[in-house]
CSV table of C-alpha atoms and ligand atoms in Angstrom, one decimal:
chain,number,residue,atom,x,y,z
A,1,UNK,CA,70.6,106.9,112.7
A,2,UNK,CA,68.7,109.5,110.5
A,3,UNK,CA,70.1,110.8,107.1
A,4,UNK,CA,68.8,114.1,106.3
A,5,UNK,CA,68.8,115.0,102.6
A,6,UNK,CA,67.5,118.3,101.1
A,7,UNK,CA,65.2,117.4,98.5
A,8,UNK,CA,66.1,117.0,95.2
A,9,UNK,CA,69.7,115.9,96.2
A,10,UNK,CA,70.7,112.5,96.2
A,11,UNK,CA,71.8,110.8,99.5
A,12,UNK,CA,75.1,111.2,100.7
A,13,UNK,CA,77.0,107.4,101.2
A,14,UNK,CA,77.2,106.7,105.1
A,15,UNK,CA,80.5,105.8,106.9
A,16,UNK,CA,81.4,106.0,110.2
A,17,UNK,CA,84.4,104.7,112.6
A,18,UNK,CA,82.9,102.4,114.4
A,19,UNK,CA,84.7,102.0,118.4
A,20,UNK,CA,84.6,102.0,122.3
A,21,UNK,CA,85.8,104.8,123.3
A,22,UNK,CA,85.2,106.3,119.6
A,23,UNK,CA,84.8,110.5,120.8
A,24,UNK,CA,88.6,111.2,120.6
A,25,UNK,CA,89.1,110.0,116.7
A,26,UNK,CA,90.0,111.6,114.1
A,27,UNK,CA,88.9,109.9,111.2
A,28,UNK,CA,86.1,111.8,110.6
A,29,UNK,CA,87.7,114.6,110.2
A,30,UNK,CA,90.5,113.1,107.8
A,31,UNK,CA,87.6,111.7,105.9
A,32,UNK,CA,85.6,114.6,105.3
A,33,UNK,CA,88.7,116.2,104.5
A,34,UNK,CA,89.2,113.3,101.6
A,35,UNK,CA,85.5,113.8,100.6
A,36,UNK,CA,85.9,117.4,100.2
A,37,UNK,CA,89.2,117.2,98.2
A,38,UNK,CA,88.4,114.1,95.6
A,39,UNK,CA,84.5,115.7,95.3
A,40,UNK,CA,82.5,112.7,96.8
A,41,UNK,CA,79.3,112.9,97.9
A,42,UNK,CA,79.5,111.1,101.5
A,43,UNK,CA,78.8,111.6,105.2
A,44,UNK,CA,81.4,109.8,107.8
A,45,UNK,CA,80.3,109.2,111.5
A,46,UNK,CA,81.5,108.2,115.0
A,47,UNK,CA,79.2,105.4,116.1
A,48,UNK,CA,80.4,104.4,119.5
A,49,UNK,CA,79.2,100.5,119.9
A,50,UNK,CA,78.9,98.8,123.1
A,51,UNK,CA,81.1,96.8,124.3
A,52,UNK,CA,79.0,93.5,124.1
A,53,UNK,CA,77.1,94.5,120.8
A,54,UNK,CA,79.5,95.4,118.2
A,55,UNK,CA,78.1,93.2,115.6
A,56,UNK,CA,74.6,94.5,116.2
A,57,UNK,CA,75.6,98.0,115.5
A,58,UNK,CA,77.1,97.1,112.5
A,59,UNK,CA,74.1,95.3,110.9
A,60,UNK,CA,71.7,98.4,112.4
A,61,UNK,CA,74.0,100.9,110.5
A,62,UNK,CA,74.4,98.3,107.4
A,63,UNK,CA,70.0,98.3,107.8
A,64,UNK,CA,70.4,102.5,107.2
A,65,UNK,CA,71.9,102.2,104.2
A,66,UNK,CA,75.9,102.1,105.1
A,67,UNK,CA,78.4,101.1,102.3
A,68,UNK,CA,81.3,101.0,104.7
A,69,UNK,CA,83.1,101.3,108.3
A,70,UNK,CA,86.1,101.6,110.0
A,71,UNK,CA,86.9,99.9,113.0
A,72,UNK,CA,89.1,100.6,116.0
A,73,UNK,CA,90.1,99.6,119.5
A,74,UNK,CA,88.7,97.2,120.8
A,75,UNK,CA,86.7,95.8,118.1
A,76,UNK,CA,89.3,94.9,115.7
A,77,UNK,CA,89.6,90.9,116.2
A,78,UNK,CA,85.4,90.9,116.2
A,79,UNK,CA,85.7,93.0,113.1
A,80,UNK,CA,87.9,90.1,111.8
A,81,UNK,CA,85.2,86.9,112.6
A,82,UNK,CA,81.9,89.2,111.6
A,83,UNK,CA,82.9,89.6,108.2
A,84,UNK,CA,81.8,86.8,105.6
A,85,UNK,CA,85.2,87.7,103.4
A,86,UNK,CA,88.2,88.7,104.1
A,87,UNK,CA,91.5,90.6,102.0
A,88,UNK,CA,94.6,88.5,102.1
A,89,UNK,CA,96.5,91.7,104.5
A,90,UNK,CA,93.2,91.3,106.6
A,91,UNK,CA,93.8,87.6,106.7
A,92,UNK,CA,97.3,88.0,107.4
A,93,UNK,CA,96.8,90.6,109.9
A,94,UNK,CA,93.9,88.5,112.0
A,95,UNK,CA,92.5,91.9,112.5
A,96,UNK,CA,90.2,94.1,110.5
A,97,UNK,CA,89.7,97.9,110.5
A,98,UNK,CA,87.8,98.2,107.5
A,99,UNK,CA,84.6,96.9,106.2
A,100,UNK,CA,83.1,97.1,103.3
A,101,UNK,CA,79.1,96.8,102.9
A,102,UNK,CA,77.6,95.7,99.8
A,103,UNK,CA,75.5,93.3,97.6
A,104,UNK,CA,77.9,90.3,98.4
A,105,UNK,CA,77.8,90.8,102.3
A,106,UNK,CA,80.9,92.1,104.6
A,107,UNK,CA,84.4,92.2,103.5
A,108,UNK,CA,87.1,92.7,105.8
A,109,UNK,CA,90.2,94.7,105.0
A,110,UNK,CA,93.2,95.8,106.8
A,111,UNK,CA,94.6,99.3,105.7
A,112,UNK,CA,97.1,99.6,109.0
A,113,UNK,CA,100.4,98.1,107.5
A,114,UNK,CA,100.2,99.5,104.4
A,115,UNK,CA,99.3,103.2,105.8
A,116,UNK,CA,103.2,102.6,107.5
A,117,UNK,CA,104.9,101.7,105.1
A,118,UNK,CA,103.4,104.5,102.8
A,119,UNK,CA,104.1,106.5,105.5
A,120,UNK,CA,107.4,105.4,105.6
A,121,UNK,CA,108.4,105.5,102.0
A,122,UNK,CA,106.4,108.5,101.0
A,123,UNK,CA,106.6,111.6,103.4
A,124,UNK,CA,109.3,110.4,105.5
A,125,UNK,CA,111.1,109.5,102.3
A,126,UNK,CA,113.4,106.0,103.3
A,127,UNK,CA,113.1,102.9,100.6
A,128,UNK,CA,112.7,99.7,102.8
A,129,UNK,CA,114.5,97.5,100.1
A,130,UNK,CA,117.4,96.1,101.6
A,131,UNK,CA,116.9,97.8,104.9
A,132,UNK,CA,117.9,96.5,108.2
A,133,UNK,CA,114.1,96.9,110.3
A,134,UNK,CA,113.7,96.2,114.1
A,135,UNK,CA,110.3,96.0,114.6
A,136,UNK,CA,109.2,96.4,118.5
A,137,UNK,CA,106.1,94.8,119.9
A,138,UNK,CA,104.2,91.4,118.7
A,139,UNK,CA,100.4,92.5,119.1
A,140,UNK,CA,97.8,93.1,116.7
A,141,UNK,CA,99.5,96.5,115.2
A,142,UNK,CA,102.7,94.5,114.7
A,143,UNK,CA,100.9,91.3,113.1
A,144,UNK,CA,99.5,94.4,110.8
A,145,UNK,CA,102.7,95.8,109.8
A,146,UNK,CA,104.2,92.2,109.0
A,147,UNK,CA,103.4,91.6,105.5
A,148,UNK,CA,103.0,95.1,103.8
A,149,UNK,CA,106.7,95.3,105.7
A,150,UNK,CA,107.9,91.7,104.4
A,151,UNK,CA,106.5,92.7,100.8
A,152,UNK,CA,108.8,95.6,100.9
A,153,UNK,CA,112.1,93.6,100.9
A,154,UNK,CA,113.7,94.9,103.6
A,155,UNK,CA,117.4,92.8,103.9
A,156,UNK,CA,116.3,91.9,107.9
A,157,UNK,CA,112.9,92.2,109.8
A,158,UNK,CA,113.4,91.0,113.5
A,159,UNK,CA,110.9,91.4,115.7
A,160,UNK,CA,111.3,91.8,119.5
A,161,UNK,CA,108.7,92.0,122.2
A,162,UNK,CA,108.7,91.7,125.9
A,163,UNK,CA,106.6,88.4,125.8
A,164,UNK,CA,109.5,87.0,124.0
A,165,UNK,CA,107.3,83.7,123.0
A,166,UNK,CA,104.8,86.1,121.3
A,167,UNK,CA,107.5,87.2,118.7
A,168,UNK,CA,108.4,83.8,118.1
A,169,UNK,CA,105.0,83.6,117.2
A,170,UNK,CA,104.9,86.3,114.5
A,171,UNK,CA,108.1,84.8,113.3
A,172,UNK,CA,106.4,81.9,112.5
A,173,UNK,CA,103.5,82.7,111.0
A,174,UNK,CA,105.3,84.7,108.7
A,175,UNK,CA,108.6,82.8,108.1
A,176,UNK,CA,107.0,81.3,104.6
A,177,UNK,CA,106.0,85.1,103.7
A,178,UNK,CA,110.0,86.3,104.1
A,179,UNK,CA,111.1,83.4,102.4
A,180,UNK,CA,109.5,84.2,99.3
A,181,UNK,CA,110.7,88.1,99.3
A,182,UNK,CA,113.7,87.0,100.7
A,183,UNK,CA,113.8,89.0,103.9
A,184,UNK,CA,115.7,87.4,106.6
A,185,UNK,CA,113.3,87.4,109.5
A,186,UNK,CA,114.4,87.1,113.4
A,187,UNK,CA,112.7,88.0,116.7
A,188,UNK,CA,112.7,87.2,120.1
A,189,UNK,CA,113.2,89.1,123.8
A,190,UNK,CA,114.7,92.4,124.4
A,191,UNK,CA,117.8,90.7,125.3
A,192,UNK,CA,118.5,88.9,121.8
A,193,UNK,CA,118.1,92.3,119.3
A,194,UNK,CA,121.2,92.9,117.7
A,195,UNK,CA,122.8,96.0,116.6
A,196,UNK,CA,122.2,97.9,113.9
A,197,UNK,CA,119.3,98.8,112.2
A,198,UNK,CA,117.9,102.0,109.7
A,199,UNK,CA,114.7,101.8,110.6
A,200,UNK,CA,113.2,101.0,114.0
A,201,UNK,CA,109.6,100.6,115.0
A,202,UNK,CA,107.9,101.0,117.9
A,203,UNK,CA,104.5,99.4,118.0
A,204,UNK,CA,104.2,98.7,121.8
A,205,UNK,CA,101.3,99.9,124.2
A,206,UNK,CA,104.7,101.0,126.3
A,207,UNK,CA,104.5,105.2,125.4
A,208,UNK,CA,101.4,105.3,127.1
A,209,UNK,CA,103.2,104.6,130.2
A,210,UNK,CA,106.2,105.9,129.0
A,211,UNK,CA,108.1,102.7,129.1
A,212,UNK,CA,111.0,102.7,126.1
A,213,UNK,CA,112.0,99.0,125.0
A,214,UNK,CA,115.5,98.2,126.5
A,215,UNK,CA,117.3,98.2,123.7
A,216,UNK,CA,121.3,97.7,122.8
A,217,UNK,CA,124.1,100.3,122.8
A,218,UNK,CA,124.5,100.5,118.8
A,219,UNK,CA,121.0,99.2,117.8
A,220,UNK,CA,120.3,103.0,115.6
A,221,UNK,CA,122.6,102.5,112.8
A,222,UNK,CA,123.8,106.1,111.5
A,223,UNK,CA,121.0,107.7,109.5
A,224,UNK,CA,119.1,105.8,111.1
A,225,UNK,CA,114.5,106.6,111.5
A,226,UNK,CA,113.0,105.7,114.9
A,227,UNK,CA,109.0,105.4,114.0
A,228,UNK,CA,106.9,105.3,116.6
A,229,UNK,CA,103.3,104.2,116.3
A,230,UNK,CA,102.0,106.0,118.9
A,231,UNK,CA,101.0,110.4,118.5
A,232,UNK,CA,100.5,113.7,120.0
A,233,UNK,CA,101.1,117.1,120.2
A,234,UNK,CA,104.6,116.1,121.3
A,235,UNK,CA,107.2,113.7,120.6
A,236,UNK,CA,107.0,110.6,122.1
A,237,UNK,CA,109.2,109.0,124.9
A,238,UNK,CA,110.1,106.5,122.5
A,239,UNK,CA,111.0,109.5,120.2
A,240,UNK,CA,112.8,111.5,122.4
A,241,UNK,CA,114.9,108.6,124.0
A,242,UNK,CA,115.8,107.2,120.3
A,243,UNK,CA,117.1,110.3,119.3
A,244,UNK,CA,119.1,110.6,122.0
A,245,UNK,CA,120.7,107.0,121.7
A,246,UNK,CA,121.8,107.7,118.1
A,247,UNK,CA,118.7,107.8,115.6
A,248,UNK,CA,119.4,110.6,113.0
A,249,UNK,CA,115.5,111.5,112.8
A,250,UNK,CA,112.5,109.9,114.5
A,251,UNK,CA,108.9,110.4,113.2
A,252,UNK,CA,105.6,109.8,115.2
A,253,UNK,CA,102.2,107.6,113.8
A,254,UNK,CA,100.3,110.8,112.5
A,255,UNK,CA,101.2,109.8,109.4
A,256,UNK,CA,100.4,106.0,109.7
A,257,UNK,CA,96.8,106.9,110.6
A,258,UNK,CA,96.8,109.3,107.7
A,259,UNK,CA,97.9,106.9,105.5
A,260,UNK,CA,95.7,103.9,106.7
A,261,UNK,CA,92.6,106.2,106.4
A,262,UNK,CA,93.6,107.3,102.7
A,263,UNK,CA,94.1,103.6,101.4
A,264,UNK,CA,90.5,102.8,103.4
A,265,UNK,CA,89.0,105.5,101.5
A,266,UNK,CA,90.9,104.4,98.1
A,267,UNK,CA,89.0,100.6,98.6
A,268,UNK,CA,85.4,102.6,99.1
A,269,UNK,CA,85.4,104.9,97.0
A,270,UNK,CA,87.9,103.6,93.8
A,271,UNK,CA,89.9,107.5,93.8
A,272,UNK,CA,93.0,108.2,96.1
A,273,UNK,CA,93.3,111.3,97.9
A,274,UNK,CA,96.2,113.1,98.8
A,275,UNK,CA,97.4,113.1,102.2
A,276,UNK,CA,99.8,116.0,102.7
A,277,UNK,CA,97.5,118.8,103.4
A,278,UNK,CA,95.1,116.3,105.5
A,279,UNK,CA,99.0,115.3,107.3
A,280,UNK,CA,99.3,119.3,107.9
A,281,UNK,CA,96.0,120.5,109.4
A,282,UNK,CA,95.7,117.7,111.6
A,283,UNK,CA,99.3,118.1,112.9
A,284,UNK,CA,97.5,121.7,113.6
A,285,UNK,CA,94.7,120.4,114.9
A,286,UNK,CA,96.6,118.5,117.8
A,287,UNK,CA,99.3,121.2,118.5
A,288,UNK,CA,96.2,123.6,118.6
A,289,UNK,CA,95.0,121.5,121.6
A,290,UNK,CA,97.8,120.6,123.4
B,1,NAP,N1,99.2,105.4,114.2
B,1,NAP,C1,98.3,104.4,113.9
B,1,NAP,O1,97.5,104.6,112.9
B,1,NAP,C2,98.2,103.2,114.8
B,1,NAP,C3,97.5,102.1,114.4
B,1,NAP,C4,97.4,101.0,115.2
B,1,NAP,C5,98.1,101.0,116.4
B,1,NAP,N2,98.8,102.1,116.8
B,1,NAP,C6,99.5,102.1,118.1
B,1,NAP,O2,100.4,101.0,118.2
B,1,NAP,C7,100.5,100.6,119.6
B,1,NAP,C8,100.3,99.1,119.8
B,1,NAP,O3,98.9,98.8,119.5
B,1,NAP,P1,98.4,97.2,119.4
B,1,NAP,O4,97.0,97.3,118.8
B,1,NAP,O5,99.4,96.3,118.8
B,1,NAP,O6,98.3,96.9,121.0
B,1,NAP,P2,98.2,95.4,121.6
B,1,NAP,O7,97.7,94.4,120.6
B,1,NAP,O8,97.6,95.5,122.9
B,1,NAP,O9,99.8,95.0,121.8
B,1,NAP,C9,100.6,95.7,122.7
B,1,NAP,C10,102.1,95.4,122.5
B,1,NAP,O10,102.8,96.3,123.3
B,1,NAP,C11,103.6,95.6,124.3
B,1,NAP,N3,103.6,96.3,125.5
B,1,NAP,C12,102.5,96.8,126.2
B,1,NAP,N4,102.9,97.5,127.3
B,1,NAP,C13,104.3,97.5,127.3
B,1,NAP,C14,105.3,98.0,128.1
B,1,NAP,N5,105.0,98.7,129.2
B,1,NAP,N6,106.6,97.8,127.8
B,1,NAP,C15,106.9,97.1,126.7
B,1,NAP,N7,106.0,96.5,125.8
B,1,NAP,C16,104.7,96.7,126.1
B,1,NAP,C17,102.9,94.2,124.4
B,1,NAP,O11,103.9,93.3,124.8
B,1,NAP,P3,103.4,91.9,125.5
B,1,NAP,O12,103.1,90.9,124.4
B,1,NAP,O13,104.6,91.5,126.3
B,1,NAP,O14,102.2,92.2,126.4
B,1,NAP,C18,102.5,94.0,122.9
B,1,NAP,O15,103.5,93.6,122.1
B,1,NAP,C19,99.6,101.5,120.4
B,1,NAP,O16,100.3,102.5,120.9
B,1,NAP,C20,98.6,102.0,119.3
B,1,NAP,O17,98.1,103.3,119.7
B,1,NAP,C21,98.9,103.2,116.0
């Protein structure tokens, strides 16, 4: 882990994404892209940890002078236990994919549910308040989303997964959360959802297999956003099969990561960049590949 600085120059601040596999990310690229846009002076790395010495790395790169990481699969809940404080959203997330080094030790942040509901309510233009949500899936990406998505008032958050007890779970933990924003939050199996919903989230592992929740005749409202987590070049099962059981639009997680990566950099370096252009040449960037 050498810096090299010409002389004269002051370092640059070190980040890095910090994962196992770690090659295919793109958050060095959105970073630099931030860096070069807002005029700060930092480099931003991939550090690919091992899998059974993930806190190690991090204190070897916090010993070279880091001032912050993010963190991705599968190092999220460690992440979450290494750091000495954590945000409330990193609390009520359980997971962590953002650190923050400095004089007071490691704080642990969690940028992922906010970066979708910016995503959400920004680019992809559709207020939560008062919105009818299904939110699909109950692992850590859903236990993100919960309270940036509770804090946005929707009228009705109900959470399915295909471990039915697992949304019950989620329910739970934050039934005290929608009480006090006055969301009325449901979940359980595939076979409870109700019809009816504006916006409808998919944050299962399943479009990696190309499995699509079973969900009810009726369950896209008219007008309704299908918003899957998951990317690429091309639109997702998930997308494809949404739009084709009566979503008006569906949008992919290109914009979540965007979003999650421009809040990060907002808590490092105190100034927010702006995310279209960075939305844009990435959405190249794949298509270019694909
Ligand atoms: N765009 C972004 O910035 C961003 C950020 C974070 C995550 N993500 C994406 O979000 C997705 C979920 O990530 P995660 O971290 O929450 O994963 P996770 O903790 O492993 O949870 C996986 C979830 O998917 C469900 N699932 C897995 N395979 C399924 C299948 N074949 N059919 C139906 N449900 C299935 C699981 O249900 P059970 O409980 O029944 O096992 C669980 O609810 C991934 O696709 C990930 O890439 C995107």
């Amino acid at each position: 882990m050498t810096n090299q600085t010409p002389a004269g120059e002051l370092p640059a601040d070190r980040y890095a994404v910090i994962g196992h596999p770690v090659e295919h990310s793109q958050s060095p690229f959105i970073h630099a892209e931030f860096a070069r846009e807002t005029g700060q002076h930092l480099v931003y790395e991939r550090l690919l940890a091992p899998l059974d010495a993930f806190a190690a790395t991090v204190r070897t790169f916090i010993e070279h002078g880091a001032r912050g990481a993010n963190v991705t699969v599968p190092f999220k809940l460690e992440a979450h236990a290494l750091a000495d404080r954590l945000t409330a959203r990193a609390q009520a997330a359980g997971a962590v994919n953002t650190l923050v080094f400095d004089a007071q030790g490691i704080t642990g942040d969690n940028t992922d549910g906010v970066g979708l509901v910016r995503d959400i309510e920004g680019p992809l233009g559709v207020s939560l308040a008062g919105r009818r949500v299904l939110l699909l899936g109950a692992g850590g990406a859903s236990r993100g989303a919960m309270l940036p998505l509770i804090e946005a008032k929707p009228a009705v958050l109900f959470v399915a997964n295909r471990t039915a007890a697992r949304a019950d779970e989620l329910v739970a933990r934050f039934a005290d959360a929608a009480g006090r924003h006055e969301v009325r939050l449901a979940g359980g199996g595939w076979e409870r959802v109700p019809a009816g919903f504006d916006l409808v989230i998919n944050a299962t592992a399943g479009s990696l297999q190309g499995d699509v929740p079973p969900l009810p005749e009726g369950a896209f409202a008219e007008g309704s956003l299908a918003y899957d987590m998951m990317y690429g070049a091309r639109p997702t099962v998930f997308m494809t099969h949404a739009l084709s059981a009566g979503a008006a639009r569906a949008a992919d997680g290109l914009g979540m990561l965007v979003e999650q990566a421009a809040e990060a950099f907002a808590v490092w370096r105190g100034v927010r960049p702006s995310t279209d252009a960075v939305r844009a040449a990435l959405r190249a960037r794949l298509n270019a590949k694909a």
